[in-house]
Amino acid sequence: MADEERASGETVPVDFWFDPLCPWAWMTSRWLLEVEKVRPVRPRWHVMSLSVLNEGRDLPEEYRKLLDSGWGPVRIAIAAEQRFGGEVLGPLYTALGTRFHHRKEPREEGTYRAALAEAGLPEDLAEAAESADYDEALRRSHHDGMDRVGYEVGTPVISVEGVSFFGPVVTPAPKGEAAARLWDGVLLVAGTDGFFELKRSRTRDPIFGTEE
């Protein structure tokens, strides 16, 4: 990508797979929206599912209950995408994520309807939360993202110019020039042949701040 494309101002699409359930994906998505302000990138949003990813795995009961509650939001997102196209996913993700992560609202019909209304979408899409009719399309979207990076990771997954990776996992979400510098670093390692991993243990929880 690079430097010549950034210099020319050509907008580069960045594909981002998210599950509204995941606070770390939320952090990364807010960072990517900051990057959009300072670098010529255009996010394209896609749905993955931690509930699908963890099917059949032996998990702690508390996490299993969390994943059981995660089917509704991703089904709604897929239903919205099928009816209105992928461009609605960004606003819907923001509306859902703000409620889940900032306001700590429950994953239930009232929350879904409020988020849909905020995103300018019909509230009847909330009915998809309890329907398996969208699960085949959900799994296709999920595997489209996860097949690129492998199944030992989760969300977020980012793909740019044919290079895909998990992360970056960061909190709080960098803003302004700090967001741009992180993006430039991500491109640098993603463009290095044979580069796979750079990681350390997390020592803090997601920091959402007060902004919505």
Short mmCIF file of the C-alpha atoms (twelve columns), coordinates in Angstrom:
data_MODEL
# 
_entry.id   MODEL 
# 
loop_
_atom_site.group_PDB 
_atom_site.id 
_atom_site.type_symbol 
_atom_site.label_atom_id 
_atom_site.label_alt_id 
_atom_site.label_comp_id 
_atom_site.label_asym_id 
_atom_site.label_seq_id 
_atom_site.Cartn_x 
_atom_site.Cartn_y 
_atom_site.Cartn_z 
_atom_site.pdbx_PDB_model_num 
ATOM 1   C CA . MET A 1   0.000   0.000   0.000  1 
ATOM 2   C CA . ALA A 2   1.270   2.046   0.370  1 
ATOM 3   C CA . ASP A 3   2.955   5.219   0.625  1 
ATOM 4   C CA . GLU A 4   2.191   6.100   -2.979 1 
ATOM 5   C CA . GLU A 5   -1.483  5.290   -2.530 1 
ATOM 6   C CA . ARG A 6   -1.738  7.330   0.634  1 
ATOM 7   C CA . ALA A 7   0.014   10.190  -1.139 1 
ATOM 8   C CA . SER A 8   -2.398  10.000  -4.073 1 
ATOM 9   C CA . GLY A 9   -5.398  10.095  -1.743 1 
ATOM 10  C CA . GLU A 10  -6.877  6.934   -3.244 1 
ATOM 11  C CA . THR A 11  -9.372  5.444   -0.812 1 
ATOM 12  C CA . VAL A 12  -8.460  1.934   0.270  1 
ATOM 13  C CA . PRO A 13  -11.246 -0.432  1.385  1 
ATOM 14  C CA . VAL A 14  -10.662 -2.183  4.711  1 
ATOM 15  C CA . ASP A 15  -12.829 -5.214  5.473  1 
ATOM 16  C CA . PHE A 16  -13.654 -5.679  9.153  1 
ATOM 17  C CA . TRP A 17  -15.378 -8.709  10.700 1 
ATOM 18  C CA . PHE A 18  -17.107 -8.083  14.015 1 
ATOM 19  C CA . ASP A 19  -19.376 -9.655  16.566 1 
ATOM 20  C CA . PRO A 20  -21.340 -6.960  18.450 1 
ATOM 21  C CA . LEU A 21  -20.853 -9.063  21.588 1 
ATOM 22  C CA . CYS A 22  -17.078 -8.563  21.711 1 
ATOM 23  C CA . PRO A 23  -15.753 -5.501  23.592 1 
ATOM 24  C CA . TRP A 24  -12.315 -5.845  22.009 1 
ATOM 25  C CA . ALA A 25  -13.735 -5.787  18.494 1 
ATOM 26  C CA . TRP A 26  -15.678 -2.690  19.547 1 
ATOM 27  C CA . MET A 27  -12.453 -0.988  20.634 1 
ATOM 28  C CA . THR A 28  -10.787 -1.818  17.332 1 
ATOM 29  C CA . SER A 29  -13.788 -0.683  15.305 1 
ATOM 30  C CA . ARG A 30  -13.786 2.706   17.030 1 
ATOM 31  C CA . TRP A 31  -10.088 3.011   16.241 1 
ATOM 32  C CA . LEU A 32  -10.748 2.195   12.579 1 
ATOM 33  C CA . LEU A 33  -13.366 4.943   12.415 1 
ATOM 34  C CA . GLU A 34  -10.729 7.323   13.764 1 
ATOM 35  C CA . VAL A 35  -8.302  6.110   11.086 1 
ATOM 36  C CA . GLU A 36  -10.928 6.917   8.459  1 
ATOM 37  C CA . LYS A 37  -10.687 10.574  9.482  1 
ATOM 38  C CA . VAL A 38  -6.922  10.826  8.959  1 
ATOM 39  C CA . ARG A 39  -6.058  8.228   6.315  1 
ATOM 40  C CA . PRO A 40  -7.766  7.457   2.970  1 
ATOM 41  C CA . VAL A 41  -9.452  4.246   4.096  1 
ATOM 42  C CA . ARG A 42  -13.061 3.086   3.841  1 
ATOM 43  C CA . PRO A 43  -14.277 0.455   6.310  1 
ATOM 44  C CA . ARG A 44  -16.506 -2.305  4.975  1 
ATOM 45  C CA . TRP A 45  -18.293 -4.154  7.750  1 
ATOM 46  C CA . HIS A 46  -18.961 -7.891  7.916  1 
ATOM 47  C CA . VAL A 47  -20.421 -10.199 10.541 1 
ATOM 48  C CA . MET A 48  -18.654 -13.018 12.340 1 
ATOM 49  C CA . SER A 49  -19.975 -14.866 15.368 1 
ATOM 50  C CA . LEU A 50  -18.251 -15.903 18.570 1 
ATOM 51  C CA . SER A 51  -21.218 -18.206 19.146 1 
ATOM 52  C CA . VAL A 52  -20.462 -20.019 15.886 1 
ATOM 53  C CA . LEU A 53  -16.714 -19.984 16.534 1 
ATOM 54  C CA . ASN A 54  -17.096 -21.689 19.907 1 
ATOM 55  C CA . GLU A 55  -19.681 -24.312 18.983 1 
ATOM 56  C CA . GLY A 56  -18.749 -27.678 20.437 1 
ATOM 57  C CA . ARG A 57  -15.977 -26.313 22.640 1 
ATOM 58  C CA . ASP A 58  -15.714 -27.041 26.343 1 
ATOM 59  C CA . LEU A 59  -16.187 -23.610 27.899 1 
ATOM 60  C CA . PRO A 60  -16.838 -22.184 31.375 1 
ATOM 61  C CA . GLU A 61  -20.561 -21.975 32.088 1 
ATOM 62  C CA . GLU A 62  -20.545 -18.177 32.409 1 
ATOM 63  C CA . TYR A 63  -18.941 -17.740 28.991 1 
ATOM 64  C CA . ARG A 64  -21.290 -20.300 27.466 1 
ATOM 65  C CA . LYS A 65  -24.275 -18.279 28.721 1 
ATOM 66  C CA . LEU A 66  -22.754 -15.154 27.210 1 
ATOM 67  C CA . LEU A 67  -22.372 -16.866 23.846 1 
ATOM 68  C CA . ASP A 68  -25.910 -18.191 23.997 1 
ATOM 69  C CA . SER A 69  -27.068 -14.577 24.206 1 
ATOM 70  C CA . GLY A 70  -24.890 -13.659 21.247 1 
ATOM 71  C CA . TRP A 71  -26.964 -15.296 18.513 1 
ATOM 72  C CA . GLY A 72  -29.609 -12.583 18.442 1 
ATOM 73  C CA . PRO A 73  -27.474 -9.568  17.495 1 
ATOM 74  C CA . VAL A 74  -25.581 -11.333 14.695 1 
ATOM 75  C CA . ARG A 75  -28.776 -12.791 13.237 1 
ATOM 76  C CA . ILE A 76  -30.297 -9.316  13.210 1 
ATOM 77  C CA . ALA A 77  -27.198 -7.904  11.515 1 
ATOM 78  C CA . ILE A 78  -27.313 -10.566 8.807  1 
ATOM 79  C CA . ALA A 79  -31.051 -10.030 8.297  1 
ATOM 80  C CA . ALA A 80  -30.465 -6.283  7.912  1 
ATOM 81  C CA . GLU A 81  -27.633 -6.888  5.456  1 
ATOM 82  C CA . GLN A 82  -29.737 -9.253  3.369  1 
ATOM 83  C CA . ARG A 83  -32.657 -6.831  3.190  1 
ATOM 84  C CA . PHE A 84  -30.825 -3.546  2.756  1 
ATOM 85  C CA . GLY A 85  -27.207 -4.289  1.803  1 
ATOM 86  C CA . GLY A 86  -23.868 -4.214  3.585  1 
ATOM 87  C CA . GLU A 87  -23.799 -0.432  3.949  1 
ATOM 88  C CA . VAL A 88  -26.297 -0.636  6.814  1 
ATOM 89  C CA . LEU A 89  -23.991 -2.732  8.984  1 
ATOM 90  C CA . GLY A 90  -21.778 0.141   10.131 1 
ATOM 91  C CA . PRO A 91  -24.576 2.273   11.604 1 
ATOM 92  C CA . LEU A 92  -26.284 -0.796  13.065 1 
ATOM 93  C CA . TYR A 93  -23.052 -1.992  14.672 1 
ATOM 94  C CA . THR A 94  -22.523 1.447   16.210 1 
ATOM 95  C CA . ALA A 95  -26.076 1.517   17.567 1 
ATOM 96  C CA . LEU A 96  -25.810 -1.989  19.035 1 
ATOM 97  C CA . GLY A 97  -22.283 -1.588  20.368 1 
ATOM 98  C CA . THR A 98  -23.041 1.723   22.060 1 
ATOM 99  C CA . ARG A 99  -25.908 0.078   23.907 1 
ATOM 100 C CA . PHE A 100 -24.037 -3.086  24.831 1 
ATOM 101 C CA . HIS A 101 -20.661 -1.654  25.801 1 
ATOM 102 C CA . HIS A 102 -21.300 1.923   26.938 1 
ATOM 103 C CA . ARG A 103 -24.815 1.758   28.331 1 
ATOM 104 C CA . LYS A 104 -24.662 -1.899  29.469 1 
ATOM 105 C CA . GLU A 105 -28.124 -2.541  28.070 1 
ATOM 106 C CA . PRO A 106 -29.332 -6.155  27.948 1 
ATOM 107 C CA . ARG A 107 -29.305 -8.230  24.792 1 
ATOM 108 C CA . GLU A 108 -33.054 -8.381  24.387 1 
ATOM 109 C CA . GLU A 109 -35.779 -7.289  22.012 1 
ATOM 110 C CA . GLY A 110 -36.235 -3.764  23.384 1 
ATOM 111 C CA . THR A 111 -32.544 -3.019  22.982 1 
ATOM 112 C CA . TYR A 112 -32.504 -4.445  19.467 1 
ATOM 113 C CA . ARG A 113 -35.518 -2.400  18.405 1 
ATOM 114 C CA . ALA A 114 -34.019 0.813   19.759 1 
ATOM 115 C CA . ALA A 115 -30.739 0.145   17.956 1 
ATOM 116 C CA . LEU A 116 -32.520 -0.629  14.688 1 
ATOM 117 C CA . ALA A 117 -34.547 2.565   14.926 1 
ATOM 118 C CA . GLU A 118 -31.403 4.604   15.597 1 
ATOM 119 C CA . ALA A 119 -29.750 3.052   12.534 1 
ATOM 120 C CA . GLY A 120 -32.789 3.946   10.391 1 
ATOM 121 C CA . LEU A 121 -33.861 0.338   9.985  1 
ATOM 122 C CA . PRO A 122 -37.265 -1.315  10.494 1 
ATOM 123 C CA . GLU A 123 -37.755 -2.485  14.052 1 
ATOM 124 C CA . ASP A 124 -39.328 -5.732  12.848 1 
ATOM 125 C CA . LEU A 125 -35.798 -6.935  12.028 1 
ATOM 126 C CA . ALA A 126 -35.539 -7.648  15.763 1 
ATOM 127 C CA . GLU A 127 -37.645 -10.753 15.109 1 
ATOM 128 C CA . ALA A 128 -34.623 -12.304 13.377 1 
ATOM 129 C CA . ALA A 129 -32.953 -12.713 16.772 1 
ATOM 130 C CA . GLU A 130 -35.009 -15.818 17.486 1 
ATOM 131 C CA . SER A 131 -34.952 -17.254 13.961 1 
ATOM 132 C CA . ALA A 132 -32.525 -19.808 12.585 1 
ATOM 133 C CA . ASP A 133 -33.473 -18.731 9.058  1 
ATOM 134 C CA . TYR A 134 -30.395 -16.513 8.860  1 
ATOM 135 C CA . ASP A 135 -27.898 -18.970 10.301 1 
ATOM 136 C CA . GLU A 136 -26.673 -20.306 6.958  1 
ATOM 137 C CA . ALA A 137 -25.868 -16.800 5.730  1 
ATOM 138 C CA . LEU A 138 -24.345 -15.990 9.127  1 
ATOM 139 C CA . ARG A 139 -22.025 -18.974 8.873  1 
ATOM 140 C CA . ARG A 140 -20.973 -17.974 5.353  1 
ATOM 141 C CA . SER A 141 -20.079 -14.480 6.499  1 
ATOM 142 C CA . HIS A 142 -18.316 -15.870 9.567  1 
ATOM 143 C CA . HIS A 143 -16.218 -18.314 7.570  1 
ATOM 144 C CA . ASP A 144 -15.386 -15.706 4.944  1 
ATOM 145 C CA . GLY A 145 -13.546 -13.807 7.646  1 
ATOM 146 C CA . MET A 146 -12.182 -16.620 9.782  1 
ATOM 147 C CA . ASP A 147 -10.888 -18.728 6.894  1 
ATOM 148 C CA . ARG A 148 -8.497  -15.877 6.135  1 
ATOM 149 C CA . VAL A 149 -6.780  -15.950 9.527  1 
ATOM 150 C CA . GLY A 150 -7.415  -19.375 11.070 1 
ATOM 151 C CA . TYR A 151 -9.620  -20.545 13.896 1 
ATOM 152 C CA . GLU A 152 -7.298  -20.122 16.854 1 
ATOM 153 C CA . VAL A 153 -8.210  -16.423 16.988 1 
ATOM 154 C CA . GLY A 154 -11.477 -14.529 17.334 1 
ATOM 155 C CA . THR A 155 -12.623 -11.046 16.452 1 
ATOM 156 C CA . PRO A 156 -11.706 -8.501  15.185 1 
ATOM 157 C CA . VAL A 157 -10.476 -9.650  11.787 1 
ATOM 158 C CA . ILE A 158 -9.225  -7.038  9.334  1 
ATOM 159 C CA . SER A 159 -8.401  -7.537  5.661  1 
ATOM 160 C CA . VAL A 160 -6.718  -4.952  3.450  1 
ATOM 161 C CA . GLU A 161 -5.316  -5.470  -0.044 1 
ATOM 162 C CA . GLY A 162 -5.443  -9.247  0.254  1 
ATOM 163 C CA . VAL A 163 -3.679  -9.388  3.637  1 
ATOM 164 C CA . SER A 164 -5.779  -10.456 6.622  1 
ATOM 165 C CA . PHE A 165 -4.995  -10.557 10.318 1 
ATOM 166 C CA . PHE A 166 -6.510  -10.704 13.782 1 
ATOM 167 C CA . GLY A 167 -6.427  -7.427  15.668 1 
ATOM 168 C CA . PRO A 168 -5.077  -5.007  16.522 1 
ATOM 169 C CA . VAL A 169 -6.325  -5.451  20.080 1 
ATOM 170 C CA . VAL A 170 -6.021  -2.080  21.786 1 
ATOM 171 C CA . THR A 171 -7.597  -0.040  24.573 1 
ATOM 172 C CA . PRO A 172 -8.513  2.723   24.753 1 
ATOM 173 C CA . ALA A 173 -9.128  3.323   21.047 1 
ATOM 174 C CA . PRO A 174 -6.412  5.705   19.766 1 
ATOM 175 C CA . LYS A 175 -7.589  8.950   18.232 1 
ATOM 176 C CA . GLY A 176 -6.221  11.439  15.761 1 
ATOM 177 C CA . GLU A 177 -2.587  11.082  14.828 1 
ATOM 178 C CA . ALA A 178 -2.138  8.247   17.332 1 
ATOM 179 C CA . ALA A 179 -4.767  6.274   15.413 1 
ATOM 180 C CA . ALA A 180 -2.954  7.038   12.162 1 
ATOM 181 C CA . ARG A 181 0.414   5.890   13.514 1 
ATOM 182 C CA . LEU A 182 -1.043  2.581   14.663 1 
ATOM 183 C CA . TRP A 183 -2.626  2.083   11.251 1 
ATOM 184 C CA . ASP A 184 0.681   2.761   9.526  1 
ATOM 185 C CA . GLY A 185 2.341   0.202   11.806 1 
ATOM 186 C CA . VAL A 186 -0.335  -2.375  11.084 1 
ATOM 187 C CA . LEU A 187 0.222   -1.913  7.360  1 
ATOM 188 C CA . LEU A 188 3.957   -2.263  7.834  1 
ATOM 189 C CA . VAL A 189 3.784   -5.636  9.583  1 
ATOM 190 C CA . ALA A 190 0.916   -6.876  7.404  1 
ATOM 191 C CA . GLY A 191 3.005   -6.140  4.329  1 
ATOM 192 C CA . THR A 192 6.034   -8.038  5.616  1 
ATOM 193 C CA . ASP A 193 6.289   -11.453 4.007  1 
ATOM 194 C CA . GLY A 194 6.270   -14.223 6.579  1 
ATOM 195 C CA . PHE A 195 5.133   -12.035 9.470  1 
ATOM 196 C CA . PHE A 196 2.531   -13.784 11.629 1 
ATOM 197 C CA . GLU A 197 2.356   -12.621 15.214 1 
ATOM 198 C CA . LEU A 198 3.277   -9.887  17.672 1 
ATOM 199 C CA . LYS A 199 1.580   -10.254 21.043 1 
ATOM 200 C CA . ARG A 200 1.704   -9.691  24.788 1 
ATOM 201 C CA . SER A 201 -0.721  -10.536 27.580 1 
ATOM 202 C CA . ARG A 202 -3.491  -8.016  28.220 1 
ATOM 203 C CA . THR A 203 -3.140  -6.167  31.515 1 
ATOM 204 C CA . ARG A 204 -6.268  -3.976  31.351 1 
ATOM 205 C CA . ASP A 205 -9.921  -4.318  30.500 1 
ATOM 206 C CA . PRO A 206 -11.526 -2.435  27.608 1 
ATOM 207 C CA . ILE A 207 -11.727 1.290   28.347 1 
ATOM 208 C CA . PHE A 208 -14.856 2.598   26.707 1 
ATOM 209 C CA . GLY A 209 -14.730 6.202   27.885 1 
ATOM 210 C CA . THR A 210 -17.818 8.354   28.098 1 
ATOM 211 C CA . GLU A 211 -18.290 9.152   24.433 1 
ATOM 212 C CA . GLU A 212 -20.956 7.308   22.457 1 
# 
